[in-house]
Amino acid sequence: RKSDSFIWKAMVKGKKIIQLRACYGVATGGKINIWEDPWLAPFHLLSRVDSPLEVYLVKDLLLENYSWNVLIGELFDDEPAEKILLTPNPL
């Protein structure tokens, strides 16, 4: 609004910029929805590919030792799959 202060306008603009770039930290991935939550920058929302594997949470992509499951290549397009596999072990 016109009546908003310069500082408030800057904060609102900054929030929009942060929302464009921010994503969740993975940790155990138990609460992060693979398909609906922004968890892998810059791919904020990932596209599903046809796969018989049923995965919903980031934890479903992790092995018991918290390394990434190599089946990630079957679930995602090449670029996001590579980004996931290059992401350091979350724990």
C-alpha positions as YAML, in Angstrom:
chain: A
units: angstrom
residues:
- id: 1
  name: ARG
  ca: [0.00, 0.00, 0.00]
- id: 2
  name: LYS
  ca: [1.05, 3.57, -0.52]
- id: 3
  name: SER
  ca: [0.84, 4.28, 3.19]
- id: 4
  name: ASP
  ca: [3.32, 1.50, 4.12]
- id: 5
  name: SER
  ca: [6.73, 2.67, 5.28]
- id: 6
  name: PHE
  ca: [9.86, 2.14, 3.21]
- id: 7
  name: ILE
  ca: [11.15, -0.37, 5.76]
- id: 8
  name: TRP
  ca: [7.94, -2.42, 5.66]
- id: 9
  name: LYS
  ca: [7.97, -2.48, 1.84]
- id: 10
  name: ALA
  ca: [11.60, -3.66, 1.91]
- id: 11
  name: MET
  ca: [10.71, -6.42, 4.38]
- id: 12
  name: VAL
  ca: [7.83, -7.63, 2.21]
- id: 13
  name: LYS
  ca: [10.08, -7.63, -0.85]
- id: 14
  name: GLY
  ca: [12.82, -9.45, 1.08]
- id: 15
  name: LYS
  ca: [10.33, -12.10, 2.22]
- id: 16
  name: LYS
  ca: [9.39, -12.82, -1.40]
- id: 17
  name: ILE
  ca: [13.06, -13.19, -2.37]
- id: 18
  name: ILE
  ca: [13.73, -15.52, 0.55]
- id: 19
  name: GLN
  ca: [10.69, -17.63, -0.30]
- id: 20
  name: LEU
  ca: [11.99, -18.04, -3.85]
- id: 21
  name: ARG
  ca: [15.37, -19.32, -2.66]
- id: 22
  name: ALA
  ca: [14.73, -20.93, 0.73]
- id: 23
  name: CYS
  ca: [14.28, -24.64, 1.25]
- id: 24
  name: TYR
  ca: [14.11, -27.06, 4.14]
- id: 25
  name: GLY
  ca: [17.19, -28.64, 5.65]
- id: 26
  name: VAL
  ca: [16.79, -32.39, 5.31]
- id: 27
  name: ALA
  ca: [18.14, -33.95, 8.56]
- id: 28
  name: THR
  ca: [16.21, -37.25, 8.79]
- id: 29
  name: GLY
  ca: [13.63, -36.14, 6.21]
- id: 30
  name: GLY
  ca: [10.78, -37.58, 8.25]
- id: 31
  name: LYS
  ca: [8.47, -34.61, 7.85]
- id: 32
  name: ILE
  ca: [9.41, -33.32, 4.39]
- id: 33
  name: ASN
  ca: [7.06, -34.25, 1.56]
- id: 34
  name: ILE
  ca: [9.15, -34.91, -1.54]
- id: 35
  name: TRP
  ca: [6.52, -33.63, -3.94]
- id: 36
  name: GLU
  ca: [4.93, -30.75, -2.01]
- id: 37
  name: ASP
  ca: [7.66, -29.15, 0.14]
- id: 38
  name: PRO
  ca: [10.58, -27.03, -1.06]
- id: 39
  name: TRP
  ca: [13.59, -29.10, 0.03]
- id: 40
  name: LEU
  ca: [15.96, -29.16, -2.93]
- id: 41
  name: ALA
  ca: [17.10, -25.79, -4.24]
- id: 42
  name: PRO
  ca: [16.68, -24.63, -6.97]
- id: 43
  name: PHE
  ca: [14.06, -27.31, -7.71]
- id: 44
  name: HIS
  ca: [11.48, -26.12, -5.23]
- id: 45
  name: LEU
  ca: [8.75, -28.48, -6.29]
- id: 46
  name: LEU
  ca: [9.84, -31.67, -8.00]
- id: 47
  name: SER
  ca: [7.96, -33.31, -10.83]
- id: 48
  name: ARG
  ca: [6.88, -36.89, -10.47]
- id: 49
  name: VAL
  ca: [8.08, -39.43, -12.98]
- id: 50
  name: ASP
  ca: [6.30, -42.70, -13.58]
- id: 51
  name: SER
  ca: [7.72, -45.26, -11.21]
- id: 52
  name: PRO
  ca: [6.41, -48.30, -9.36]
- id: 53
  name: LEU
  ca: [8.20, -47.06, -6.23]
- id: 54
  name: GLU
  ca: [5.98, -45.33, -3.71]
- id: 55
  name: VAL
  ca: [7.84, -42.58, -1.93]
- id: 56
  name: TYR
  ca: [6.35, -39.57, -0.20]
- id: 57
  name: LEU
  ca: [8.84, -38.32, 2.36]
- id: 58
  name: VAL
  ca: [12.51, -37.47, 1.96]
- id: 59
  name: LYS
  ca: [13.27, -40.19, 4.52]
- id: 60
  name: ASP
  ca: [12.02, -42.68, 1.91]
- id: 61
  name: LEU
  ca: [15.01, -41.68, -0.25]
- id: 62
  name: LEU
  ca: [17.55, -42.44, 2.48]
- id: 63
  name: LEU
  ca: [19.19, -45.72, 3.38]
- id: 64
  name: GLU
  ca: [19.64, -46.81, 7.01]
- id: 65
  name: ASN
  ca: [23.04, -45.08, 7.17]
- id: 66
  name: TYR
  ca: [21.42, -41.84, 5.88]
- id: 67
  name: SER
  ca: [23.15, -41.97, 2.52]
- id: 68
  name: TRP
  ca: [21.04, -41.42, -0.58]
- id: 69
  name: ASN
  ca: [19.43, -44.43, -2.22]
- id: 70
  name: VAL
  ca: [20.80, -44.93, -5.73]
- id: 71
  name: LEU
  ca: [17.24, -45.59, -6.95]
- id: 72
  name: ILE
  ca: [16.81, -41.81, -6.94]
- id: 73
  name: GLY
  ca: [17.69, -41.91, -10.64]
- id: 74
  name: GLU
  ca: [14.47, -43.83, -11.27]
- id: 75
  name: LEU
  ca: [12.30, -41.34, -9.42]
- id: 76
  name: PHE
  ca: [13.48, -37.99, -10.76]
- id: 77
  name: ASP
  ca: [14.61, -36.39, -13.97]
- id: 78
  name: ASP
  ca: [18.39, -36.30, -14.49]
- id: 79
  name: GLU
  ca: [19.14, -32.82, -13.17]
- id: 80
  name: PRO
  ca: [17.32, -33.07, -9.80]
- id: 81
  name: ALA
  ca: [18.52, -36.67, -9.32]
- id: 82
  name: GLU
  ca: [22.11, -35.54, -9.78]
- id: 83
  name: LYS
  ca: [21.59, -32.65, -7.37]
- id: 84
  name: ILE
  ca: [20.17, -35.01, -4.73]
- id: 85
  name: LEU
  ca: [23.00, -37.52, -5.08]
- id: 86
  name: LEU
  ca: [25.61, -34.75, -4.85]
- id: 87
  name: THR
  ca: [24.03, -33.35, -1.69]
- id: 88
  name: PRO
  ca: [26.14, -34.36, 1.33]
- id: 89
  name: ASN
  ca: [24.83, -36.93, 3.75]
- id: 90
  name: PRO
  ca: [22.17, -35.07, 5.75]
- id: 91
  name: LEU
  ca: [23.32, -36.33, 9.16]
...
